[in-house]
Amino acid sequence: MAQLDPTALDLPLAAPKRSIRVGRIRVPGWLALLLRNSKSRTGLLIVACVVLVAIIAPLISVAHPNDFNLLAARQAPSWHHLFGTTDQGSDVFSQVVVGARRSLLLGALAGALATLVAAVLGITAAYVGGIVDEVVNLLTNVFLTIPAIPLLVVASGYLRARGMWTMIAVIALVLWAFEARILRAQALTLKNRDFILAAKASGEPTWRIVFGELMPNMISRIAAAFVLVFYISLLVDSGLEFLGLGDMSATSWGVTIYWAQVNSTVLQGEWWPFMFPSLALGLTVLGLVLVLAGIDEVSNPRLRTEHKRGRIVALLFGKATA
Amino acid sequence: MSTLEVRDLSKSFAIGGALRRQHVHAVEDVSFSLQPGRITALVGESGSGKSTVARLIARLYDPSSGSVLFDGGDIARVRRRKEVLRYRSQVQLIFQDPFGSLNPVKTVRHHIERPLRIHRIVPSSQIDERVHVLLEGVGLVPPEEVAAKYPHELSGGQRQRVAIARALAVEPKVVLADEPTSMLDVSIRIGILNLMLKLKDEHDIAFLYVTHDLASARYIADDILVMYAGQIVERGPVEQVLAEPLHPYTRLLLAAVHGERIAERGSGASAAVDPGAGCRFVTRCPLAIPVCSDVTPELVEARPQQAARCHVTAPAN
Amino acid sequence: MSAVATKTLLEVRGLEVEYGRVRAVDGIDLSIDTGEILGLAGESGCGKSTVANAIMQILRPPARIAGGNIVFQGEDLVGKSTEELRRFRWRNVSMVFQSAMNALNPVMRVGDQFVDMMQAHERVSKHRAIVRAGELLELVGMDKGRVRAYPHELSGGMRQRVIIAMALALSPELIILDEPTTALDVVVQREILQEVESLKRDFGFAVLFITHDLSLLLEFADRIAIMYAGEIVETARASTLAAEPLHPYAQGLLQSFPPLTGPRVKLTGISGSPPDPREQPSGCRFHPRCPHCVPGNAALYLRQTSERPRLREVAPDHWVACHLVEA
């Protein structure tokens, strides 16, 4: 994964801040760059669709997702129930579109929280160095060595309140260290750049250097870390719920899959309560992965140039056939 | 009256692990002073420690020993933020790489405005005006347009001018220029050197010009310091030193740029790891005598104003 | 050797290289004789490295040769097949890049890198190749035991010598040096160039020496071509150019190097900076920076700003592209 390479410069994504005109609409520079890359364009499109569905969920869901109607139970997908119904007769389509709200919100918030903690701690530690760095590093390593999944299982099993905020806090707690390590490594390569030294020499206070000079240069890496944690928390959250460790009264993709599994619907040939939420989850993660790949390609010119340089050397030494 | 004086400045960097800790003596016993309205050139090859000297004076590193005297106090020992800030407003550093010394995500205005605000040089209402005056002063016109640009929209020479304007914003008494032209195109180097000459005269600034290029040192400097492996091996008025160099290393450098055939095989001027006694240059020196390997020579004034660290050409009495 | 000394080895005619829509090299002519050192001087972005890459045919897309010929020993290289070019590279023409010393593989011994390179071009045993590598290292002034060294054990100057030794390995007729010593210290730089010069005398290869440092060329090159904004503006023997440069850009470049002896005079250099290749000035590309381009002389000013000057021979072996010289 190239976003783990801390030495790459952020120039293309960070520098051309000016908005770019696409037709009649003015688009911020970074978005225009991402839209020009085919991977992130596809990814953004997918994610935008899922988000749109989540936003308009109350309008398109046929019934309340947890309404049950034993007369309409276990129906295969039809025009009336697009994604079929569960063994309780709840509409799976409604569960999927309404569940998207909780799943996305949870993923995004957990991602944002973890990124915030990671960026502040990782970058500050890298820049300040010394004892601060040692402490943050120790903390990071402790959290990295704690096996994440068992911790999650144990934490969510013990915690009484299994609401959304608890889940967000638990996931962020487990994932921030992972990100902090990436961001700290990149900040370390940036902190000895001349422009940071120049800011220091001109008397800028530390917090301004960290947040005003360093951080804007790492925006694409922070964005990449956010997207990464976003989809990992989506998967982790659904996984926990699938194991029955989430908030089972909520409506989310994981919960729908959990009930499908508990009632062994697939064994009875009813694939739909299992298939559709899983597809929704897979599609969202795919979209986010593509966005991440796009950010990588746009922000890391070495991904392209190194490839070419390799070719030149190969050509020179007569190894290339192309 | 000197503006800034450096006394016995040394800096060593530890390398290796805890068991085999060694020290690279990047800068060793360096002493000199900077005078207002004069340019002092600090010449040496890469690894000679010349940039480290500039960075020590700029307080980007803490010296291992020695002092930097400015305004009557030893600033190497100053810790209080207010005093550090005051020093930083009077001693400015210009970096070698104009592509690295400006923050790529900030406009030109930001780079010049920040020092003005940090050190409260002018009231807030006059900041825009001052930014424009400074940009015009370094030949960047029209200033309104340039101020709104990002570094990547400027050429190398223009970026270096921005860096110079930033240094001048705080009305410094001392400017440390660390190879300010070496990354620039040949045809615009002279422009930057001429700008430094002009600013020196207009603002009566004491300049330290760090370079590896003897010819440009001769072009703008009044005095010269030649560094080799962390030590100053020769100092004096630039014309005099380049016309009649004392130290064999200065002679070697001159021979190289004059295009004479060079007999010896260079091994570089890098700082030594835990050096013992003896002259650092002895392995490359055509004049070496037995004492050179055993005793480190002192900087001895062998001619009026001109001193060298050499047992042969500048022997101690 | 002396019988073929004046034979043309490489001739570049009307070469045009485009990066997408940007024309980086716009119709240049060059020729290199056997055993000659031709210097190509210019500022960053003037297209001098692109010329080298075009000759080696290693332009990377989107760069492509849009027109012209590159004739090497009577054969046009443009349009040759990949396999023919592969054999031509390194055997006939080798190249040393600016950052070449960083191009050595850090985890391979120097000798093994020679073996790889040689085996890619000819059937040679590993033992034979290592012995040859040792000989080559001695040629460039290194100890032959260094074949066992890893790149990090060598200084920058040594690594650059290794690269030069590799460039010599297959005895090519032409070696292209693209800013070979820019990253090195003056003393080391001087030593390496002296080494190249004496090797050239022994082996008779020709050198295309590309640099921004005109003062180096004045010393080491036989002939010098000066490039500005994708064009060649002046070509002359080194001594001629030093004594009487005719193009105002060449004059300005020579004026940009402060002297080490003689009186300390104020230099002017050249005002402004090189143009953006995407927006080349009309007419003579140097006119916005030219001290002799003033609206006062209306007829000349019109020509300077609207008509591209052609490269003409104004004296034997002295070519200039400037309206002032023609007039």
mmCIF file of C-alpha atoms in Angstrom, chain B:
data_model
loop_
_atom_site.group_PDB
_atom_site.id
_atom_site.type_symbol
_atom_site.label_atom_id
_atom_site.label_comp_id
_atom_site.label_asym_id
_atom_site.label_seq_id
_atom_site.Cartn_x
_atom_site.Cartn_y
_atom_site.Cartn_z
ATOM 1 C CA MET B 1 32.459 47.046 16.021
ATOM 2 C CA SER B 2 31.259 43.600 15.082
ATOM 3 C CA THR B 3 27.565 42.773 14.949
ATOM 4 C CA LEU B 4 27.949 39.124 15.737
ATOM 5 C CA GLU B 5 30.870 37.162 17.034
ATOM 6 C CA VAL B 6 31.375 33.424 16.998
ATOM 7 C CA ARG B 7 33.835 32.021 19.541
ATOM 8 C CA ASP B 8 35.232 28.480 19.541
ATOM 9 C CA LEU B 9 31.983 27.112 18.186
ATOM 10 C CA SER B 10 31.850 23.301 18.009
ATOM 11 C CA LYS B 11 29.160 20.844 17.108
ATOM 12 C CA SER B 12 29.415 17.088 17.080
ATOM 13 C CA PHE B 13 26.710 14.648 16.147
ATOM 14 C CA ALA B 14 26.550 11.257 17.813
ATOM 15 C CA ILE B 15 26.370 8.269 15.496
ATOM 16 C CA GLY B 16 26.136 4.567 16.126
ATOM 17 C CA GLY B 17 24.397 2.780 18.970
ATOM 18 C CA ALA B 18 24.805 3.083 22.706
ATOM 19 C CA LEU B 19 27.663 0.586 22.786
ATOM 20 C CA ARG B 20 29.733 1.987 19.985
ATOM 21 C CA ARG B 21 28.871 5.638 20.256
ATOM 22 C CA GLN B 22 31.063 7.789 18.035
ATOM 23 C CA HIS B 23 31.018 11.477 17.317
ATOM 24 C CA VAL B 24 31.240 13.272 14.013
ATOM 25 C CA HIS B 25 32.947 16.573 14.578
ATOM 26 C CA ALA B 26 30.977 18.605 12.072
ATOM 27 C CA VAL B 27 32.230 21.947 13.357
ATOM 28 C CA GLU B 28 35.286 22.413 15.512
ATOM 29 C CA ASP B 29 36.623 25.543 17.201
ATOM 30 C CA VAL B 30 35.245 27.966 14.679
ATOM 31 C CA SER B 31 35.745 31.642 15.503
ATOM 32 C CA PHE B 32 35.011 34.708 13.425
ATOM 33 C CA SER B 33 33.014 37.918 13.515
ATOM 34 C CA LEU B 34 30.572 39.596 11.174
ATOM 35 C CA GLN B 35 30.692 43.350 10.586
ATOM 36 C CA PRO B 36 27.805 45.605 9.556
ATOM 37 C CA GLY B 37 27.849 46.433 5.844
ATOM 38 C CA ARG B 38 30.350 43.687 5.071
ATOM 39 C CA ILE B 39 29.925 40.299 3.426
ATOM 40 C CA THR B 40 31.934 37.414 4.809
ATOM 41 C CA ALA B 41 32.177 34.359 2.600
ATOM 42 C CA LEU B 42 32.370 30.925 4.228
ATOM 43 C CA VAL B 43 33.782 28.601 1.589
ATOM 44 C CA GLY B 44 34.109 24.840 1.673
ATOM 45 C CA GLU B 45 33.117 21.613 -0.006
ATOM 46 C CA SER B 46 30.070 19.557 0.866
ATOM 47 C CA GLY B 47 30.439 17.986 4.280
ATOM 48 C CA SER B 48 32.964 20.569 5.432
ATOM 49 C CA GLY B 49 30.521 21.857 8.039
ATOM 50 C CA LYS B 50 29.901 25.247 6.484
ATOM 51 C CA SER B 51 26.104 24.930 6.456
ATOM 52 C CA THR B 52 26.167 23.639 10.020
ATOM 53 C CA VAL B 53 27.905 26.844 11.089
ATOM 54 C CA ALA B 54 25.106 28.923 9.555
ATOM 55 C CA ARG B 55 22.472 26.754 11.180
ATOM 56 C CA LEU B 56 24.182 26.955 14.548
ATOM 57 C CA ILE B 57 24.168 30.724 14.360
ATOM 58 C CA ALA B 58 20.507 30.626 13.345
ATOM 59 C CA ARG B 59 19.856 28.482 16.431
ATOM 60 C CA LEU B 60 18.425 25.616 14.432
ATOM 61 C CA TYR B 61 20.901 23.407 16.291
ATOM 62 C CA ASP B 62 22.382 23.838 19.727
ATOM 63 C CA PRO B 63 26.175 24.030 19.755
ATOM 64 C CA SER B 64 28.133 21.361 21.658
ATOM 65 C CA SER B 65 30.428 24.077 22.988
ATOM 66 C CA GLY B 66 31.484 27.627 22.274
ATOM 67 C CA SER B 67 29.451 30.789 22.090
ATOM 68 C CA VAL B 68 27.690 33.112 19.679
ATOM 69 C CA LEU B 69 27.876 36.660 20.955
ATOM 70 C CA PHE B 70 25.216 39.070 19.808
ATOM 71 C CA ASP B 71 24.285 42.362 21.419
ATOM 72 C CA GLY B 72 26.569 41.627 24.329
ATOM 73 C CA GLY B 73 24.974 38.300 25.262
ATOM 74 C CA ASP B 74 25.753 34.696 24.464
ATOM 75 C CA ILE B 75 22.715 33.595 22.489
ATOM 76 C CA ALA B 76 23.759 29.957 22.424
ATOM 77 C CA ARG B 77 22.701 29.852 26.069
ATOM 78 C CA VAL B 78 19.495 31.830 25.785
ATOM 79 C CA ARG B 79 16.401 29.764 26.487
ATOM 80 C CA ARG B 80 13.591 32.247 27.218
ATOM 81 C CA ARG B 81 11.138 32.405 24.344
ATOM 82 C CA LYS B 82 10.978 36.181 24.331
ATOM 83 C CA GLU B 83 14.721 36.548 23.998
ATOM 84 C CA VAL B 84 14.945 33.810 21.390
ATOM 85 C CA LEU B 85 12.256 35.597 19.417
ATOM 86 C CA ARG B 86 14.134 38.882 19.624
ATOM 87 C CA TYR B 87 17.311 37.209 18.398
ATOM 88 C CA ARG B 88 15.470 35.509 15.557
ATOM 89 C CA SER B 89 14.101 38.837 14.415
ATOM 90 C CA GLN B 90 17.644 40.167 14.065
ATOM 91 C CA VAL B 91 19.432 37.169 12.576
ATOM 92 C CA GLN B 92 17.859 35.673 9.470
ATOM 93 C CA LEU B 93 18.704 32.609 7.412
ATOM 94 C CA ILE B 94 18.284 32.206 3.655
ATOM 95 C CA PHE B 95 18.225 28.586 2.554
ATOM 96 C CA GLN B 96 19.962 26.952 -0.358
ATOM 97 C CA ASP B 97 16.979 25.314 -1.980
ATOM 98 C CA PRO B 98 14.299 27.818 -2.986
ATOM 99 C CA PHE B 99 12.068 24.872 -3.866
ATOM 100 C CA GLY B 100 12.216 23.544 -0.337
ATOM 101 C CA SER B 101 12.287 26.644 1.791
ATOM 102 C CA LEU B 102 8.812 27.861 0.875
ATOM 103 C CA ASN B 103 5.741 26.002 2.052
ATOM 104 C CA PRO B 104 4.091 24.633 -1.107
ATOM 105 C CA VAL B 105 0.551 25.139 0.195
ATOM 106 C CA LYS B 106 0.989 28.773 1.237
ATOM 107 C CA THR B 107 0.968 31.925 -0.854
ATOM 108 C CA VAL B 108 3.887 34.317 -1.178
ATOM 109 C CA ARG B 109 1.952 36.789 0.976
ATOM 110 C CA HIS B 110 1.790 34.290 3.843
ATOM 111 C CA HIS B 111 5.552 33.801 3.824
ATOM 112 C CA ILE B 112 6.294 37.500 4.152
ATOM 113 C CA GLU B 113 3.348 38.424 6.331
ATOM 114 C CA ARG B 114 4.039 35.859 9.082
ATOM 115 C CA PRO B 115 7.378 37.320 10.268
ATOM 116 C CA LEU B 116 5.833 40.805 10.178
ATOM 117 C CA ARG B 117 3.053 39.607 12.480
ATOM 118 C CA ILE B 118 5.159 37.424 14.751
ATOM 119 C CA HIS B 119 7.629 40.189 15.490
ATOM 120 C CA ARG B 120 5.060 43.022 15.256
ATOM 121 C CA ILE B 121 7.208 44.949 12.821
ATOM 122 C CA VAL B 122 4.358 47.135 11.608
ATOM 123 C CA PRO B 123 0.763 47.632 12.784
ATOM 124 C CA SER B 124 -1.728 45.205 11.257
ATOM 125 C CA SER B 125 -3.230 47.873 9.046
ATOM 126 C CA GLN B 126 0.086 48.440 7.276
ATOM 127 C CA ILE B 127 1.005 44.810 6.697
ATOM 128 C CA ASP B 128 -0.248 44.632 3.119
ATOM 129 C CA GLU B 129 1.587 47.780 2.213
ATOM 130 C CA ARG B 130 4.809 46.526 3.799
ATOM 131 C CA VAL B 131 4.558 43.182 1.990
ATOM 132 C CA HIS B 132 4.356 45.038 -1.298
ATOM 133 C CA VAL B 133 7.277 47.315 -0.463
ATOM 134 C CA LEU B 134 9.397 44.294 0.437
ATOM 135 C CA LEU B 135 8.505 42.419 -2.755
ATOM 136 C CA GLU B 136 9.348 45.482 -4.834
ATOM 137 C CA GLY B 137 12.619 45.814 -2.946
ATOM 138 C CA VAL B 138 13.751 42.396 -4.172
ATOM 139 C CA GLY B 139 12.598 43.082 -7.713
ATOM 140 C CA LEU B 140 9.323 41.165 -7.711
ATOM 141 C CA VAL B 141 6.789 43.265 -9.601
ATOM 142 C CA PRO B 142 3.904 43.826 -9.690
ATOM 143 C CA PRO B 143 3.852 43.007 -5.971
ATOM 144 C CA GLU B 144 0.056 42.615 -5.709
ATOM 145 C CA GLU B 145 0.144 39.835 -8.286
ATOM 146 C CA VAL B 146 3.216 38.090 -6.945
ATOM 147 C CA ALA B 147 1.866 38.119 -3.385
ATOM 148 C CA ALA B 148 -1.155 36.070 -4.395
ATOM 149 C CA LYS B 149 0.880 33.344 -6.087
ATOM 150 C CA TYR B 150 1.876 29.946 -4.746
ATOM 151 C CA PRO B 151 5.543 28.941 -4.759
ATOM 152 C CA HIS B 152 5.085 26.435 -7.582
ATOM 153 C CA GLU B 153 3.884 29.246 -9.810
ATOM 154 C CA LEU B 154 7.245 31.034 -9.549
ATOM 155 C CA SER B 155 10.622 30.334 -11.126
ATOM 156 C CA GLY B 156 13.621 29.369 -8.999
ATOM 157 C CA GLY B 157 15.067 32.863 -9.064
ATOM 158 C CA GLN B 158 11.747 34.411 -8.098
ATOM 159 C CA ARG B 159 11.369 31.973 -5.214
ATOM 160 C CA GLN B 160 14.806 32.852 -3.913
ATOM 161 C CA ARG B 161 13.818 36.515 -4.071
ATOM 162 C CA VAL B 162 10.733 35.713 -2.000
ATOM 163 C CA ALA B 163 12.977 33.967 0.529
ATOM 164 C CA ILE B 164 15.202 37.045 0.663
ATOM 165 C CA ALA B 165 12.198 39.351 1.087
ATOM 166 C CA ARG B 166 11.030 37.136 3.952
ATOM 167 C CA ALA B 167 14.424 37.428 5.606
ATOM 168 C CA LEU B 168 14.408 41.203 5.226
ATOM 169 C CA ALA B 169 10.857 41.599 6.534
ATOM 170 C CA VAL B 170 12.049 41.702 10.137
ATOM 171 C CA GLU B 171 14.752 44.289 9.414
ATOM 172 C CA PRO B 172 17.578 42.014 10.521
ATOM 173 C CA LYS B 173 21.089 43.064 11.420
ATOM 174 C CA VAL B 174 22.590 39.769 10.278
ATOM 175 C CA VAL B 175 21.651 37.669 7.258
ATOM 176 C CA LEU B 176 23.039 34.160 6.856
ATOM 177 C CA ALA B 177 22.789 33.084 3.210
ATOM 178 C CA ASP B 178 23.372 29.340 2.837
ATOM 179 C CA GLU B 179 24.388 28.731 -0.789
ATOM 180 C CA PRO B 180 21.566 30.951 -2.025
ATOM 181 C CA THR B 181 22.443 30.601 -5.708
ATOM 182 C CA SER B 182 23.682 27.054 -6.099
ATOM 183 C CA MET B 183 20.287 25.669 -7.104
ATOM 184 C CA LEU B 184 19.572 28.467 -9.550
ATOM 185 C CA ASP B 185 20.186 28.782 -13.254
ATOM 186 C CA VAL B 186 23.482 30.317 -14.192
ATOM 187 C CA SER B 187 21.983 33.356 -15.880
ATOM 188 C CA ILE B 188 20.011 34.430 -12.811
ATOM 189 C CA ARG B 189 22.690 33.818 -10.177
ATOM 190 C CA ILE B 190 24.368 37.144 -10.790
ATOM 191 C CA GLY B 191 21.014 38.852 -10.278
ATOM 192 C CA ILE B 192 20.706 37.349 -6.781
ATOM 193 C CA LEU B 193 24.322 38.210 -5.929
ATOM 194 C CA ASN B 194 23.800 41.785 -7.091
ATOM 195 C CA LEU B 195 20.639 41.956 -4.992
ATOM 196 C CA MET B 196 22.623 40.913 -1.914
ATOM 197 C CA LEU B 197 25.241 43.574 -2.645
ATOM 198 C CA LYS B 198 22.527 46.197 -2.971
ATOM 199 C CA LEU B 199 20.797 45.155 0.259
ATOM 200 C CA LYS B 200 24.069 45.107 2.145
ATOM 201 C CA ASP B 201 24.666 48.715 1.221
ATOM 202 C CA GLU B 202 21.087 49.911 1.691
ATOM 203 C CA HIS B 203 20.442 48.286 5.049
ATOM 204 C CA ASP B 204 23.972 48.038 6.427
ATOM 205 C CA ILE B 205 23.454 44.312 7.015
ATOM 206 C CA ALA B 206 26.218 41.962 8.129
ATOM 207 C CA PHE B 207 26.110 39.074 5.648
ATOM 208 C CA LEU B 208 27.498 35.573 5.996
ATOM 209 C CA TYR B 209 27.637 34.081 2.515
ATOM 210 C CA VAL B 210 28.067 30.304 2.637
ATOM 211 C CA THR B 211 29.204 28.850 -0.687
ATOM 212 C CA HIS B 212 31.403 26.324 -2.434
ATOM 213 C CA ASP B 213 32.076 28.711 -5.292
ATOM 214 C CA LEU B 214 35.260 30.746 -4.925
ATOM 215 C CA ALA B 215 34.497 32.973 -7.872
ATOM 216 C CA SER B 216 31.179 34.164 -6.488
ATOM 217 C CA ALA B 217 32.789 34.620 -3.073
ATOM 218 C CA ARG B 218 35.328 36.903 -4.678
ATOM 219 C CA TYR B 219 32.535 38.702 -6.519
ATOM 220 C CA ILE B 220 30.521 39.762 -3.489
ATOM 221 C CA ALA B 221 32.509 39.171 -0.332
ATOM 222 C CA ASP B 222 34.887 41.410 1.579
ATOM 223 C CA ASP B 223 36.353 38.685 3.782
ATOM 224 C CA ILE B 224 36.695 34.963 3.305
ATOM 225 C CA LEU B 225 36.791 31.957 5.613
ATOM 226 C CA VAL B 226 37.873 28.621 4.129
ATOM 227 C CA MET B 227 36.576 25.529 5.881
ATOM 228 C CA TYR B 228 37.915 22.007 5.689
ATOM 229 C CA ALA B 229 36.633 19.017 7.674
ATOM 230 C CA GLY B 230 34.907 21.164 10.288
ATOM 231 C CA GLN B 231 37.746 23.618 10.863
ATOM 232 C CA ILE B 232 38.517 27.030 9.459
ATOM 233 C CA VAL B 233 41.827 26.534 7.703
ATOM 234 C CA GLU B 234 42.302 30.025 6.334
ATOM 235 C CA ARG B 235 40.814 33.472 6.770
ATOM 236 C CA GLY B 236 41.528 36.957 5.509
ATOM 237 C CA PRO B 237 40.441 39.650 3.031
ATOM 238 C CA VAL B 238 39.064 37.850 -0.009
ATOM 239 C CA GLU B 239 41.324 39.470 -2.629
ATOM 240 C CA GLN B 240 44.425 38.805 -0.623
ATOM 241 C CA VAL B 241 43.556 35.187 0.188
ATOM 242 C CA LEU B 242 42.668 34.282 -3.370
ATOM 243 C CA ALA B 243 45.683 36.053 -4.816
ATOM 244 C CA GLU B 244 48.165 34.526 -2.379
ATOM 245 C CA PRO B 245 46.623 31.619 -0.520
ATOM 246 C CA LEU B 246 48.540 30.259 2.441
ATOM 247 C CA HIS B 247 46.837 26.953 3.148
ATOM 248 C CA PRO B 248 47.468 24.082 0.700
ATOM 249 C CA TYR B 249 43.749 23.312 0.669
ATOM 250 C CA THR B 250 42.902 26.827 -0.501
ATOM 251 C CA ARG B 251 45.547 26.372 -3.173
ATOM 252 C CA LEU B 252 43.982 23.075 -4.242
ATOM 253 C CA LEU B 253 40.537 24.661 -4.528
ATOM 254 C CA LEU B 254 41.937 27.495 -6.580
ATOM 255 C CA ALA B 255 43.813 25.110 -8.835
ATOM 256 C CA ALA B 256 40.598 23.197 -9.442
ATOM 257 C CA VAL B 257 38.688 26.260 -10.564
ATOM 258 C CA HIS B 258 41.597 27.599 -12.561
ATOM 259 C CA GLY B 259 41.554 24.394 -14.546
ATOM 260 C CA GLU B 260 45.025 23.306 -13.619
ATOM 261 C CA ARG B 261 45.798 19.623 -13.602
ATOM 262 C CA ILE B 262 45.179 18.168 -10.203
ATOM 263 C CA ALA B 263 47.720 15.657 -9.100
ATOM 264 C CA GLU B 264 46.111 14.148 -6.037
ATOM 265 C CA ARG B 265 43.093 11.903 -5.693
ATOM 266 C CA GLY B 266 40.500 13.670 -3.603
ATOM 267 C CA SER B 267 38.940 11.945 -0.673
ATOM 268 C CA GLY B 268 36.486 14.698 0.169
ATOM 269 C CA ALA B 269 36.369 17.276 2.881
ATOM 270 C CA SER B 270 33.964 15.476 5.165
ATOM 271 C CA ALA B 271 34.106 15.928 8.874
ATOM 272 C CA ALA B 272 36.108 13.346 10.726
ATOM 273 C CA VAL B 273 34.697 10.709 13.067
ATOM 274 C CA ASP B 274 36.450 11.002 16.431
ATOM 275 C CA PRO B 275 39.575 12.568 14.908
ATOM 276 C CA GLY B 276 42.869 12.245 16.682
ATOM 277 C CA ALA B 277 45.585 14.878 16.759
ATOM 278 C CA GLY B 278 47.191 16.109 13.587
ATOM 279 C CA CYS B 279 46.220 18.208 10.616
ATOM 280 C CA ARG B 280 42.973 17.071 8.934
ATOM 281 C CA PHE B 281 44.387 17.757 5.509
ATOM 282 C CA VAL B 282 47.573 15.746 5.984
ATOM 283 C CA THR B 283 46.543 12.783 3.834
ATOM 284 C CA ARG B 284 45.973 14.992 0.813
ATOM 285 C CA CYS B 285 48.661 17.562 1.438
ATOM 286 C CA PRO B 286 51.635 17.888 -0.922
ATOM 287 C CA LEU B 287 53.587 19.902 1.653
ATOM 288 C CA ALA B 288 53.148 17.580 4.631
ATOM 289 C CA ILE B 289 56.039 17.231 7.065
ATOM 290 C CA PRO B 290 56.269 14.756 9.965
ATOM 291 C CA VAL B 291 54.840 17.125 12.581
ATOM 292 C CA CYS B 292 51.602 17.463 10.582
ATOM 293 C CA SER B 293 50.429 13.964 11.527
ATOM 294 C CA ASP B 294 50.982 14.511 15.238
ATOM 295 C CA VAL B 295 50.032 18.065 16.106
ATOM 296 C CA THR B 296 46.867 19.906 15.092
ATOM 297 C CA PRO B 297 47.989 23.258 13.715
ATOM 298 C CA GLU B 298 46.564 26.471 15.151
ATOM 299 C CA LEU B 299 45.152 29.330 13.128
ATOM 300 C CA VAL B 300 48.204 31.627 12.900
ATOM 301 C CA GLU B 301 48.270 35.107 11.415
ATOM 302 C CA ALA B 302 51.195 34.704 9.054
ATOM 303 C CA ARG B 303 50.516 37.862 7.082
ATOM 304 C CA PRO B 304 48.674 41.020 8.146
ATOM 305 C CA GLN B 305 44.996 40.083 8.489
ATOM 306 C CA GLN B 306 45.548 36.689 6.861
ATOM 307 C CA ALA B 307 45.698 33.560 8.991
ATOM 308 C CA ALA B 308 46.020 29.864 8.172
ATOM 309 C CA ARG B 309 46.076 26.545 9.982
ATOM 310 C CA CYS B 310 49.282 25.067 8.582
ATOM 311 C CA HIS B 311 52.626 24.056 10.089
ATOM 312 C CA VAL B 312 54.436 24.752 6.840
ATOM 313 C CA THR B 313 53.048 27.968 5.422
ATOM 314 C CA ALA B 314 51.915 29.575 8.671
ATOM 315 C CA PRO B 315 54.129 28.181 11.407
ATOM 316 C CA ALA B 316 53.576 29.207 14.995
ATOM 317 C CA ASN B 317 56.524 31.175 16.306
#
